[in-house]
Amino acid sequence: MNISVSGPKILFEWGSFHITETVVNGWIIMAVIVLLCIWLTHGLKLRNPSKKQIVAEKLVMMATNMVRDTMGEKYIGFAPYIGTLFAFSVLGSLSSLLGMRPMTGDLNTTLGWALVTFVLVQGNNIRINGLGGWLKSFVQPVAVMLPMNIIGEIANPISMAFRHFGNIASGIVISTLIYSALGALSSTILSFIPVEFINSIPILQVGLPAMLSIYFDLFTGFLQAYIFCMLTMSFVSGVE
Amino acid sequence: MERAIILAASAIGAGLAMIAGIGPGIGQGYAAGKGAEAVGRQPEAKGDIMSTMLLGCAVAESTGIYGLVVAMILLFANPLINLL
């Protein structure tokens, strides 16, 4: 029996530039989101809206309300970014239901998003407090705290990235392990039948992994996307 | 022989790294218990309590995730085996 848990496969290679499964899945998900947006916003009407228009309005309202409740009216311009991040993250994690490797199970993806958040937080801080105030905030209580403050600022994006990556990647590892274990178990159970063909049928692999997938793909995928957006919003709006 | 020792030590190390799972387990259980108490006291604020609790649970989870990342690096992308 061999169980293989590996990182994303490299699909193309141009010199030292690798195009991995993650990147290709990311392109597919971007295309899906763009097509979905074009389809949902096609032919909007002011009177008796169609069903898909109601769905589109509901989605936009949800993103706007989430941003308004968490960040306040001042930051309402962040709603499109947060909505995009949420949709990209949810669809990226849910793509594992279709047998693709989830895009968010790769540290490069989540670290990229976390770095965007980091730049937003620092940029917002500079915009509000000015360059001098931003630099001064690092020596805030006393000057000795400088290294602590710098480490604290850098730790935020790293912990956000690792949190999202770790949850999805542990889902991949545990699903793979349990799937192989169920295969081995079913061949043990069926081993009393002497026919080679029948005892190679993995009966336990039918259905049971789907139950796990409800937790690891649906629940974790939505929860981590929500948490990532929530943390982004509270870090950006938490700048004093 | 050295390879075998390194592999065995890495497997044990990965198992030890996952002891980090105890902390977040206790922390999240505490947060969930307090959340249940808060809902019992103020059922009308259930939505706010739920989102705050999930956020707190997620932040408490960080240290466990660090342990998991260390364990996964030791198991699947072992950096020590190249030092031989």
mmCIF file with all atom_site columns, N, CA, C and O in Angstrom, chain B residues 1-12 78 81 84:
data_model
loop_
_atom_site.group_PDB
_atom_site.id
_atom_site.type_symbol
_atom_site.label_atom_id
_atom_site.label_alt_id
_atom_site.label_comp_id
_atom_site.label_asym_id
_atom_site.label_entity_id
_atom_site.label_seq_id
_atom_site.pdbx_PDB_ins_code
_atom_site.Cartn_x
_atom_site.Cartn_y
_atom_site.Cartn_z
_atom_site.occupancy
_atom_site.B_iso_or_equiv
_atom_site.pdbx_formal_charge
_atom_site.auth_seq_id
_atom_site.auth_comp_id
_atom_site.auth_asym_id
_atom_site.auth_atom_id
_atom_site.pdbx_PDB_model_num
ATOM 1  N N  . MET B 1 1  ? 22.252 3.809  7.835  1.00 0.00 ? 1  MET B N  1
ATOM 2  C CA . MET B 1 1  ? 22.034 3.781  9.282  1.00 0.00 ? 1  MET B CA 1
ATOM 3  C C  . MET B 1 1  ? 21.702 5.174  9.819  1.00 0.00 ? 1  MET B C  1
ATOM 4  O O  . MET B 1 1  ? 20.686 5.381  10.484 1.00 0.00 ? 1  MET B O  1
ATOM 5  N N  . GLU B 1 2  ? 22.568 6.172  9.412  1.00 0.00 ? 2  GLU B N  1
ATOM 6  C CA . GLU B 1 2  ? 22.280 7.539  9.864  1.00 0.00 ? 2  GLU B CA 1
ATOM 7  C C  . GLU B 1 2  ? 20.948 8.012  9.329  1.00 0.00 ? 2  GLU B C  1
ATOM 8  O O  . GLU B 1 2  ? 20.174 8.691  10.016 1.00 0.00 ? 2  GLU B O  1
ATOM 9  N N  . ARG B 1 3  ? 20.669 7.622  8.088  1.00 0.00 ? 3  ARG B N  1
ATOM 10 C CA . ARG B 1 3  ? 19.399 7.990  7.460  1.00 0.00 ? 3  ARG B CA 1
ATOM 11 C C  . ARG B 1 3  ? 18.228 7.447  8.269  1.00 0.00 ? 3  ARG B C  1
ATOM 12 O O  . ARG B 1 3  ? 17.245 8.158  8.527  1.00 0.00 ? 3  ARG B O  1
ATOM 13 N N  . ALA B 1 4  ? 18.361 6.183  8.689  1.00 0.00 ? 4  ALA B N  1
ATOM 14 C CA . ALA B 1 4  ? 17.277 5.557  9.453  1.00 0.00 ? 4  ALA B CA 1
ATOM 15 C C  . ALA B 1 4  ? 17.070 6.280  10.774 1.00 0.00 ? 4  ALA B C  1
ATOM 16 O O  . ALA B 1 4  ? 15.922 6.539  11.182 1.00 0.00 ? 4  ALA B O  1
ATOM 17 N N  . ILE B 1 5  ? 18.185 6.662  11.420 1.00 0.00 ? 5  ILE B N  1
ATOM 18 C CA . ILE B 1 5  ? 18.050 7.367  12.710 1.00 0.00 ? 5  ILE B CA 1
ATOM 19 C C  . ILE B 1 5  ? 17.355 8.702  12.497 1.00 0.00 ? 5  ILE B C  1
ATOM 20 O O  . ILE B 1 5  ? 16.448 9.075  13.252 1.00 0.00 ? 5  ILE B O  1
ATOM 21 N N  . ILE B 1 6  ? 17.768 9.408  11.425 1.00 0.00 ? 6  ILE B N  1
ATOM 22 C CA . ILE B 1 6  ? 17.148 10.726 11.183 1.00 0.00 ? 6  ILE B CA 1
ATOM 23 C C  . ILE B 1 6  ? 15.669 10.566 10.894 1.00 0.00 ? 6  ILE B C  1
ATOM 24 O O  . ILE B 1 6  ? 14.830 11.330 11.395 1.00 0.00 ? 6  ILE B O  1
ATOM 25 N N  . LEU B 1 7  ? 15.314 9.542  10.080 1.00 0.00 ? 7  LEU B N  1
ATOM 26 C CA . LEU B 1 7  ? 13.897 9.352  9.741  1.00 0.00 ? 7  LEU B CA 1
ATOM 27 C C  . LEU B 1 7  ? 13.086 9.036  10.984 1.00 0.00 ? 7  LEU B C  1
ATOM 28 O O  . LEU B 1 7  ? 12.002 9.592  11.192 1.00 0.00 ? 7  LEU B O  1
ATOM 29 N N  . ALA B 1 8  ? 13.623 8.150  11.836 1.00 0.00 ? 8  ALA B N  1
ATOM 30 C CA . ALA B 1 8  ? 12.892 7.775  13.047 1.00 0.00 ? 8  ALA B CA 1
ATOM 31 C C  . ALA B 1 8  ? 12.738 8.976  13.967 1.00 0.00 ? 8  ALA B C  1
ATOM 32 O O  . ALA B 1 8  ? 11.650 9.245  14.497 1.00 0.00 ? 8  ALA B O  1
ATOM 33 N N  . ALA B 1 9  ? 13.837 9.743  14.106 1.00 0.00 ? 9  ALA B N  1
ATOM 34 C CA . ALA B 1 9  ? 13.769 10.910 14.995 1.00 0.00 ? 9  ALA B CA 1
ATOM 35 C C  . ALA B 1 9  ? 12.783 11.937 14.458 1.00 0.00 ? 9  ALA B C  1
ATOM 36 O O  . ALA B 1 9  ? 12.069 12.580 15.226 1.00 0.00 ? 9  ALA B O  1
ATOM 37 N N  . SER B 1 10 ? 12.723 12.081 13.122 1.00 0.00 ? 10 SER B N  1
ATOM 38 C CA . SER B 1 10 ? 11.778 13.041 12.543 1.00 0.00 ? 10 SER B CA 1
ATOM 39 C C  . SER B 1 10 ? 10.345 12.611 12.803 1.00 0.00 ? 10 SER B C  1
ATOM 40 O O  . SER B 1 10 ? 9.489  13.449 13.103 1.00 0.00 ? 10 SER B O  1
ATOM 41 N N  . ALA B 1 11 ? 10.083 11.299 12.675 1.00 0.00 ? 11 ALA B N  1
ATOM 42 C CA . ALA B 1 11 ? 8.717  10.818 12.917 1.00 0.00 ? 11 ALA B CA 1
ATOM 43 C C  . ALA B 1 11 ? 8.322  11.058 14.362 1.00 0.00 ? 11 ALA B C  1
ATOM 44 O O  . ALA B 1 11 ? 7.215  11.537 14.652 1.00 0.00 ? 11 ALA B O  1
ATOM 45 N N  . ILE B 1 12 ? 9.256  10.767 15.297 1.00 0.00 ? 12 ILE B N  1
ATOM 46 C CA . ILE B 1 12 ? 8.949  11.005 16.718 1.00 0.00 ? 12 ILE B CA 1
ATOM 47 C C  . ILE B 1 12 ? 8.764  12.495 16.971 1.00 0.00 ? 12 ILE B C  1
ATOM 48 O O  . ILE B 1 12 ? 7.855  12.919 17.688 1.00 0.00 ? 12 ILE B O  1
ATOM 49 N N  . ASN B 1 78 ? 11.210 16.969 4.735  1.00 0.00 ? 78 ASN B N  1
ATOM 50 C CA . ASN B 1 78 ? 12.198 16.938 5.806  1.00 0.00 ? 78 ASN B CA 1
ATOM 51 C C  . ASN B 1 78 ? 13.482 17.663 5.418  1.00 0.00 ? 78 ASN B C  1
ATOM 52 O O  . ASN B 1 78 ? 14.165 17.271 4.482  1.00 0.00 ? 78 ASN B O  1
ATOM 53 N N  . ILE B 1 81 ? 17.191 15.630 6.352  1.00 0.00 ? 81 ILE B N  1
ATOM 54 C CA . ILE B 1 81 ? 17.745 14.489 5.634  1.00 0.00 ? 81 ILE B CA 1
ATOM 55 C C  . ILE B 1 81 ? 18.809 14.957 4.635  1.00 0.00 ? 81 ILE B C  1
ATOM 56 O O  . ILE B 1 81 ? 19.712 14.208 4.279  1.00 0.00 ? 81 ILE B O  1
ATOM 57 N N  . LEU B 1 84 ? 22.915 15.272 5.696  1.00 0.00 ? 84 LEU B N  1
ATOM 58 C CA . LEU B 1 84 ? 23.855 14.147 5.801  1.00 0.00 ? 84 LEU B CA 1
ATOM 59 C C  . LEU B 1 84 ? 25.052 14.342 4.879  1.00 0.00 ? 84 LEU B C  1
ATOM 60 O O  . LEU B 1 84 ? 24.876 14.706 3.734  1.00 0.00 ? 84 LEU B O  1
#
